[in-house]
XYZ file of C-alpha atoms in Angstrom:
558
model
C -6.094 128.154 154.785
C -9.252 129.517 153.154
C -8.774 132.391 150.716
C -10.004 135.776 151.842
C -13.058 136.902 149.939
C -11.774 140.454 149.596
C -9.019 141.508 147.180
C -6.791 144.549 147.583
C -6.520 146.504 144.330
C -4.045 149.381 144.247
C -5.575 151.696 141.697
C -3.457 154.061 139.575
C -0.262 152.265 140.543
C -0.666 148.807 138.986
C -1.511 148.213 135.337
C -1.790 144.693 134.021
C -1.982 143.175 130.574
C -2.209 139.458 130.132
C -2.798 136.535 127.777
C -3.236 136.857 124.032
C -3.098 140.654 124.138
C 0.420 140.517 125.586
C 1.641 138.181 122.843
C 0.126 140.451 120.229
C 1.685 143.576 121.776
C 5.108 141.871 122.085
C 4.999 140.673 118.482
C 4.056 144.139 117.232
C 6.859 145.754 119.260
C 9.425 143.220 117.990
C 8.208 143.674 114.418
C 8.473 147.469 114.769
C 12.123 147.195 115.894
C 12.885 144.764 113.040
C 11.220 147.089 110.499
C 13.364 150.029 111.663
C 16.610 148.326 110.694
C 15.339 145.945 108.007
C 16.455 148.361 105.255
C 20.071 148.335 106.513
C 20.665 144.678 105.533
C 22.804 143.951 102.476
C 25.226 145.830 100.215
C 22.545 148.090 98.768
C 21.227 149.000 102.170
C 19.996 152.419 103.220
C 21.723 154.587 105.809
C 20.100 156.031 108.921
C 20.769 159.523 110.230
C 20.595 159.622 114.005
C 20.476 162.624 116.290
C 22.148 161.745 119.559
C 21.425 163.227 123.004
C 24.151 165.884 122.727
C 22.805 167.137 119.389
C 25.443 165.406 117.261
C 24.636 163.534 114.057
C 25.544 159.919 113.330
C 25.135 158.497 109.818
C 25.411 154.694 109.792
C 23.895 151.415 108.637
C 25.301 149.392 111.551
C 22.316 147.718 113.230
C 23.767 147.939 116.730
C 24.795 151.596 116.384
C 21.248 152.509 115.229
C 19.409 150.615 117.962
C 21.727 152.010 120.648
C 20.365 155.487 119.949
C 16.679 154.510 119.858
C 14.568 155.193 122.920
C 11.566 152.833 123.102
C 9.355 152.423 126.140
C 7.902 148.978 125.370
C 9.714 146.251 127.383
C 9.594 143.688 124.533
C 11.164 146.206 122.133
C 13.850 146.940 124.731
C 14.715 143.259 124.991
C 14.970 143.096 121.169
C 17.432 145.995 121.213
C 19.407 144.118 123.857
C 19.747 141.209 121.385
C 21.668 143.383 118.988
C 24.047 144.448 121.775
C 24.580 140.820 122.843
C 25.367 139.811 119.263
C 27.840 142.692 118.946
C 29.592 141.765 122.218
C 29.738 138.066 121.371
C 30.768 137.949 117.696
C 30.781 141.591 116.545
C 28.723 141.063 113.373
C 25.221 140.024 112.292
C 23.499 142.606 114.508
C 20.862 143.423 111.860
C 20.244 139.778 110.881
C 19.535 138.716 114.463
C 16.817 141.364 114.903
C 15.181 140.630 111.524
C 15.168 136.881 112.246
C 13.834 137.216 115.798
C 11.084 139.587 114.582
C 10.076 137.085 111.886
C 10.038 134.157 114.351
C 7.601 136.057 116.559
C 5.530 137.149 113.574
C 4.946 133.580 112.324
C 4.174 132.424 115.879
C 1.338 134.934 116.210
C -0.931 132.859 113.918
C -0.636 129.886 116.323
C -1.249 132.046 119.386
C -4.456 133.253 117.715
C -5.480 129.598 117.228
C -4.976 129.023 120.988
C -1.769 126.989 120.691
C 0.076 126.962 123.989
C 3.338 129.026 123.838
C 5.296 126.099 125.328
C 4.355 123.926 122.332
C 5.606 126.625 119.930
C 8.840 127.031 121.926
C 9.488 123.269 121.851
C 9.052 123.249 118.067
C 11.386 126.281 117.745
C 14.064 124.638 119.916
C 13.884 121.499 117.765
C 14.176 123.666 114.638
C 17.246 125.414 116.127
C 19.017 122.089 116.818
C 18.309 120.929 113.266
C 19.438 124.292 111.820
C 22.797 124.100 113.652
C 23.212 120.522 112.347
C 22.669 121.841 108.780
C 25.312 124.553 109.360
C 27.801 121.889 110.514
C 27.045 119.867 107.372
C 27.514 122.658 104.796
C 30.362 124.510 106.572
C 33.653 124.600 104.707
C 36.998 124.632 106.582
C 39.385 127.487 105.790
C 43.143 127.843 106.190
C 43.771 130.865 108.435
C 47.223 131.302 106.875
C 45.697 131.721 103.400
C 45.664 135.499 103.127
C 43.503 135.586 99.959
C 40.725 133.443 101.506
C 40.789 135.497 104.724
C 40.668 138.730 102.733
C 37.672 137.518 100.710
C 35.821 136.539 103.865
C 36.378 139.802 105.732
C 35.569 141.790 102.576
C 32.232 140.033 102.105
C 31.303 140.729 105.738
C 31.938 144.473 105.429
C 30.939 144.746 101.734
C 27.496 145.776 102.978
C 28.960 148.655 104.964
C 30.008 152.217 104.107
C 33.694 151.300 103.742
C 32.892 148.552 101.199
C 33.553 151.163 98.511
C 37.239 151.382 99.499
C 38.007 147.830 98.357
C 40.497 145.807 100.373
C 41.636 148.663 102.624
C 39.626 147.948 105.799
C 39.834 144.152 105.354
C 43.636 144.428 105.100
C 43.825 146.541 108.245
C 41.567 144.109 110.155
C 43.561 141.008 109.163
C 46.922 142.676 109.925
C 45.696 143.856 113.342
C 44.151 140.546 114.437
C 47.067 138.401 113.267
C 49.483 140.732 115.111
C 47.556 140.646 118.399
C 46.702 136.923 118.227
C 48.053 134.675 120.983
C 48.480 130.909 120.533
C 46.815 128.941 123.323
C 48.148 125.587 122.048
C 46.202 122.705 120.417
C 45.593 124.879 117.363
C 43.576 127.449 119.372
C 44.186 131.184 119.034
C 42.825 133.980 121.183
C 42.579 137.582 119.969
C 41.581 140.245 122.489
C 40.419 143.101 120.276
C 39.393 145.402 123.128
C 42.605 145.158 125.151
C 45.397 144.871 122.642
C 44.181 146.616 119.487
C 43.749 150.377 119.825
C 42.150 152.429 117.069
C 43.494 155.992 116.875
C 41.410 158.363 114.736
C 43.272 161.403 113.432
C 41.254 163.748 111.173
C 43.085 164.896 108.059
C 44.843 163.099 105.247
C 43.171 160.417 103.150
C 41.594 157.144 104.194
C 44.275 155.369 102.131
C 46.902 156.718 104.591
C 45.444 154.479 107.335
C 47.764 151.689 108.462
C 48.447 149.126 111.173
C 51.536 149.985 113.227
C 53.816 147.163 114.358
C 53.708 148.624 117.807
C 51.873 151.308 119.758
C 50.992 154.947 119.228
C 49.963 157.200 122.131
C 48.715 160.764 122.261
C 51.643 162.022 124.421
C 54.845 163.993 124.108
C 58.048 163.687 126.168
C 57.859 165.750 129.385
C 60.765 168.090 128.535
C 60.834 168.460 124.743
C 63.906 170.723 124.623
C 66.093 168.506 126.813
C 64.860 165.010 125.933
C 65.362 163.146 122.694
C 62.274 162.698 120.481
C 63.794 159.919 118.381
C 65.593 156.837 119.706
C 66.557 153.762 117.682
C 66.299 150.393 119.501
C 65.300 151.982 122.820
C 65.555 150.229 126.192
C 62.137 150.887 127.743
C 61.184 150.835 131.432
C 57.482 150.901 132.324
C 56.434 152.021 135.807
C 53.201 152.110 137.740
C 54.560 154.399 140.479
C 55.273 158.114 140.815
C 58.854 159.386 140.461
C 58.373 162.263 142.863
C 58.501 162.875 146.599
C 55.954 160.754 148.444
C 53.184 162.790 149.992
C 51.659 161.660 153.287
C 48.597 159.419 153.139
C 46.898 161.583 155.797
C 47.154 165.276 156.511
C 50.474 165.745 158.317
C 51.835 168.712 160.246
C 55.590 169.064 160.768
C 56.797 171.572 163.339
C 60.263 172.965 162.636
C 62.245 174.233 165.630
C 65.247 175.674 163.793
C 65.566 177.496 160.493
C 68.094 174.946 159.214
C 65.530 172.124 159.655
C 63.624 173.400 156.628
C 66.762 173.018 154.537
C 67.278 169.498 155.905
C 63.662 168.599 154.978
C 64.147 169.805 151.397
C 67.428 167.908 151.121
C 65.705 164.721 152.315
C 63.072 165.144 149.602
C 65.773 165.714 146.990
C 67.744 162.700 148.224
C 64.638 160.493 147.983
C 63.961 161.519 144.351
C 67.672 161.197 143.491
C 67.727 157.613 144.853
C 64.615 156.730 142.845
C 66.228 158.040 139.650
C 69.505 156.286 140.453
C 67.698 152.949 140.788
C 66.098 153.498 137.374
C 69.268 154.793 135.664
C 71.217 151.750 136.910
C 69.585 149.775 134.067
C 70.625 152.317 131.399
C 67.139 152.937 129.935
C 66.545 155.206 126.943
C 62.855 155.747 127.686
C 60.974 155.757 131.000
C 57.176 155.703 130.954
C 55.100 156.019 134.123
C 51.353 155.985 134.763
C 51.781 158.415 137.662
C 53.511 161.770 138.184
C 57.097 162.826 137.470
C 58.564 165.686 139.512
C 60.654 168.510 138.026
C 63.674 167.258 139.909
C 63.260 163.735 138.492
C 62.931 165.237 134.986
C 66.246 167.061 135.609
C 68.091 163.865 136.643
C 66.620 161.814 133.777
C 67.292 164.413 131.060
C 70.837 164.880 132.407
C 71.382 161.128 131.877
C 70.003 161.424 128.324
C 66.770 159.537 129.124
C 63.421 160.523 127.581
C 60.351 160.290 129.834
C 56.546 160.218 129.414
C 54.196 160.585 132.381
C 50.539 160.039 133.286
C 49.881 157.333 130.734
C 46.628 155.354 130.746
C 46.796 151.882 132.285
C 45.420 150.317 129.082
C 48.070 152.067 126.936
C 50.815 150.931 129.316
C 49.603 147.318 129.006
C 49.726 147.597 125.210
C 53.286 148.985 125.263
C 54.331 146.120 127.578
C 52.877 143.569 125.123
C 54.480 145.297 122.128
C 58.066 145.727 123.376
C 58.318 142.861 125.874
C 58.700 145.026 128.991
C 57.174 144.284 132.405
C 55.261 146.994 134.286
C 57.012 147.521 137.636
C 55.281 148.901 140.749
C 58.375 149.968 142.693
C 61.622 151.221 141.103
C 63.708 149.366 143.731
C 62.304 146.050 142.466
C 63.520 146.626 138.884
C 65.398 143.759 137.196
C 67.158 143.465 133.851
C 64.406 141.140 132.591
C 61.802 143.907 133.145
C 63.423 146.194 130.561
C 61.705 146.128 127.153
C 64.137 145.753 124.257
C 61.735 144.560 121.543
C 60.980 147.991 120.018
C 62.910 149.130 116.952
C 62.122 152.837 117.131
C 60.735 155.440 119.529
C 59.701 158.657 117.827
C 57.487 161.640 118.602
C 55.712 163.146 115.593
C 53.326 166.022 115.224
C 50.119 165.135 113.372
C 47.782 168.087 112.928
C 47.982 170.122 116.157
C 48.905 167.278 118.470
C 52.017 165.290 119.319
C 51.932 161.494 119.129
C 54.575 159.130 120.499
C 55.266 156.048 118.353
C 56.894 152.893 119.724
C 57.101 150.903 116.495
C 59.052 148.327 114.445
C 58.682 145.860 117.328
C 60.168 142.377 116.862
C 57.193 140.238 117.909
C 54.447 142.600 119.046
C 51.382 141.113 120.756
C 49.567 144.458 120.661
C 49.139 147.045 117.936
C 47.544 150.354 117.008
C 45.456 151.007 113.919
C 45.973 154.571 112.720
C 42.910 155.820 110.840
C 43.016 158.976 108.728
C 39.994 160.557 107.075
C 38.343 163.730 105.917
C 36.064 164.353 108.908
C 35.145 162.998 112.323
C 31.864 161.546 111.023
C 33.667 159.555 108.325
C 36.280 158.359 110.835
C 33.616 157.225 113.328
C 31.835 155.173 110.662
C 35.139 153.692 109.426
C 35.991 152.736 113.003
C 32.615 150.984 113.454
C 33.183 149.051 110.217
C 36.742 148.198 111.244
C 35.529 146.803 114.592
C 33.115 144.519 112.692
C 35.865 143.433 110.282
C 38.269 142.675 113.165
C 35.555 140.672 114.924
C 35.013 138.594 111.771
C 38.767 137.993 111.411
C 38.935 137.014 115.098
C 36.017 134.582 114.703
C 37.770 132.887 111.788
C 40.997 132.541 113.789
C 39.016 130.992 116.656
C 36.736 128.774 114.530
C 38.052 128.482 110.950
C 34.838 127.524 109.106
C 32.990 129.290 106.288
C 29.347 129.376 105.239
C 27.823 130.871 102.073
C 26.549 134.452 102.320
C 23.828 136.169 100.293
C 21.000 134.342 102.096
C 22.178 130.935 100.781
C 22.707 129.511 104.294
C 19.221 130.535 105.438
C 17.608 129.097 102.288
C 19.425 125.772 102.755
C 18.368 125.628 106.425
C 14.785 126.529 105.456
C 14.604 123.850 102.713
C 16.048 121.160 105.008
C 13.662 122.025 107.859
C 10.675 121.955 105.463
C 11.632 118.401 104.449
C 12.134 117.342 108.071
C 8.817 118.837 109.198
C 6.938 115.857 107.673
C 8.648 113.555 110.189
C 7.772 115.760 113.201
C 4.885 114.210 115.084
C 2.035 115.822 116.955
C 0.940 119.407 117.207
C 4.550 120.731 117.032
C 4.663 119.980 113.287
C 3.067 123.295 112.230
C 5.146 125.696 114.389
C 8.256 123.756 113.210
C 7.217 124.353 109.597
C 6.570 128.036 110.356
C 10.090 128.358 111.840
C 11.455 126.897 108.583
C 9.616 129.626 106.644
C 10.845 132.347 109.031
C 14.473 131.702 107.994
C 13.563 133.000 104.534
C 13.169 136.500 106.018
C 16.900 137.186 105.464
C 17.055 136.471 101.668
C 13.640 138.145 101.256
C 14.919 141.319 102.944
C 18.068 141.231 100.763
C 15.895 141.008 97.642
C 13.730 143.930 98.853
C 16.800 146.097 99.530
C 18.133 145.314 96.030
C 14.881 146.620 94.526
C 14.071 143.249 92.913
C 10.718 141.577 92.325
C 10.607 139.779 95.690
C 8.062 137.050 94.825
C 9.785 136.058 91.570
C 13.262 136.092 93.133
C 12.200 134.077 96.188
C 10.413 131.498 94.023
C 13.554 131.042 91.899
C 15.745 130.708 95.001
C 13.359 128.224 96.647
C 13.358 126.164 93.420
C 17.165 126.007 93.432
C 17.220 124.912 97.092
C 14.181 122.599 97.022
C 16.185 119.367 96.872
C 18.957 120.660 99.158
C 21.701 120.087 96.569
C 22.589 123.688 95.670
C 23.503 124.802 99.185
C 25.773 127.596 97.879
C 23.286 129.342 95.583
C 22.263 132.747 96.909
C 21.561 136.331 96.006
C 24.318 138.721 94.953
C 23.322 141.855 96.834
C 25.054 144.207 94.390
C 23.813 142.964 91.012
C 20.663 141.160 92.202
C 21.709 137.972 90.331
C 21.106 134.459 91.615
C 24.607 132.961 91.627
C 26.911 130.452 93.308
C 28.406 132.182 96.349
C 31.721 130.332 95.944
C 32.272 132.024 92.566
C 31.427 135.493 93.897
C 33.426 134.856 97.097
C 30.560 135.958 99.334
C 31.162 134.227 102.654
C 29.888 134.318 106.201
C 31.671 133.201 109.328
C 30.306 130.019 110.960
C 30.515 131.608 114.446
C 28.408 134.611 113.382
C 25.693 132.528 111.694
C 25.408 130.008 114.541
C 25.241 132.823 117.113
C 22.599 134.674 115.045
C 20.320 131.620 114.897
C 20.753 130.782 118.595
C 20.191 134.347 119.807
C 17.170 134.992 117.553
C 15.296 131.758 118.365
C 16.062 131.812 122.088
C 14.905 135.441 122.307
C 11.702 134.634 120.382
C 10.997 131.755 122.788
C 11.583 134.017 125.780
C 9.148 136.657 124.496
C 6.548 133.973 123.665
C 6.686 132.702 127.227
C 5.643 136.088 128.600
C 1.935 136.069 129.400
C 1.789 139.036 131.778
C 3.204 142.541 131.721
C 2.763 144.235 135.082
C 3.793 147.843 135.427
C 4.289 149.096 138.957
C 5.367 152.595 137.893
C 3.295 155.437 139.291
C 2.514 158.168 136.811
C 3.447 161.696 137.854
C 0.455 163.896 138.475
C 0.094 167.228 136.785
C 0.525 170.193 139.152
C -2.787 171.298 140.650
C -4.424 167.908 140.168
C -6.351 166.430 143.056
C -4.533 164.069 145.423
C -4.616 160.374 144.485
C -7.284 158.261 146.092
C -6.287 155.961 148.896
C -6.061 152.234 148.092
C -9.459 150.727 148.710
C -10.607 147.230 149.520
C -13.154 145.719 147.221
C -14.972 142.448 147.274
C -13.830 139.665 145.002
C -16.914 140.066 142.828
C -16.210 143.760 142.229
C -12.559 143.050 141.478
C -13.528 140.562 138.778
C -15.726 143.130 137.069
C -12.998 145.769 137.211
C -11.632 146.568 133.751
C -7.930 146.988 134.346
C -6.754 147.502 130.780
C -8.090 150.668 129.177
C -9.550 149.824 125.771
């Protein structure tokens, strides 16, 4: 079918950028995002003060936390911010590194775009460089014994040494290791799974000192017993029943009208309600529990029967908290009291106690025999401090989890990146064709991490980088890197500065794949209509132009 000679152009509603200009704009946007958080890499990093939407202030150097609050309109910058979130979800650390590396990969590619290299050629070279980089990681990785507490402590400490809580020594690392080893589940064949989100709860209670923070061998919930005067607030070795059903009279699903003919019928109706609740309580009390916890309501009558039998009760608990209690004390959450069995009763807890901390009551179910869930109690001077400590703790727990899942170590302090860079430079001579130069550029881009570390230490960047490159030139000193605190060039094994294999591999994969994706974009089409100012003239109707006119139309404003 012959093409129509006229082209429909919808003015004011379609803006189009294409070709080299798009690559340039994307690179600039990515570089801008990388420059925002570049200064937060390393132990001597700067902090950022963020004003959130509700007017609160956040002070942090966590890459993901900073980028979450930034509002950028450019689509390429938005996709860069998304990288940081992906990294945080996947491995929980390395959020700053991934942005810096991706920004650098795009920056070095810009020179080839300007020389009219096709983006696909650059992407092929980058993919080859990624495969070779992962092979280098495999080669220099060092296995670690997850039962060696000292090695684990050193690893987690070096990952959060760059953060605010690094100044408190082993405290946060200890908490992270205790929490993850408690909540870890063996899957067999040497595999362990740790679900940080589900089974480790962080409770922040302002007041006290940070040193008072601890990991509870059990669960802590922000609840009190329903009848404090009548029910016991401290029970040793409690028998716990967990319910997911209300212990009160069942209300009709639909609106129901009952017509009573005689006055006595009202009394009969009330007695039926009472009988129903009494039967429910009897079914529960048959198993001689000391503590009954339900996610739903608990009527006054049920409270009376339970307290009379010397049973403490907590109502309206969150589903997630109930799951944690079940994992901690070995109970099973039951949907209907009549289906209760002896095996559903949790007997693994050593102590149930309600304590008042500050102005609020907290229930503790602790000293559990083999808990598969736990609570980390954080104390601190103010909410801002506690929020930052919690962010650091999440990172530390993620690192500990990664080690349990994949027990391999890599050198920190930029040593890994320098080794990868040196190896790729050597291999670039064997790469044939036009891909050789982008491959070499990718090798140079890996040096962005140690270079940024040197900048943040306030060192002479050129001299430091030259010394580091000299040490790594022959690929023998794979563990030589930069000590971010003193600025010395040292062996990372001696300083115990480690990185987790999972985090490094994920950083490289995410950064290079994202750079390739942004390089492949050759058109940005915006179909968003701009709002007109009040009083402005009505927009013109779409008009049909000839093909010749359409070609002359300048769509991108200079």
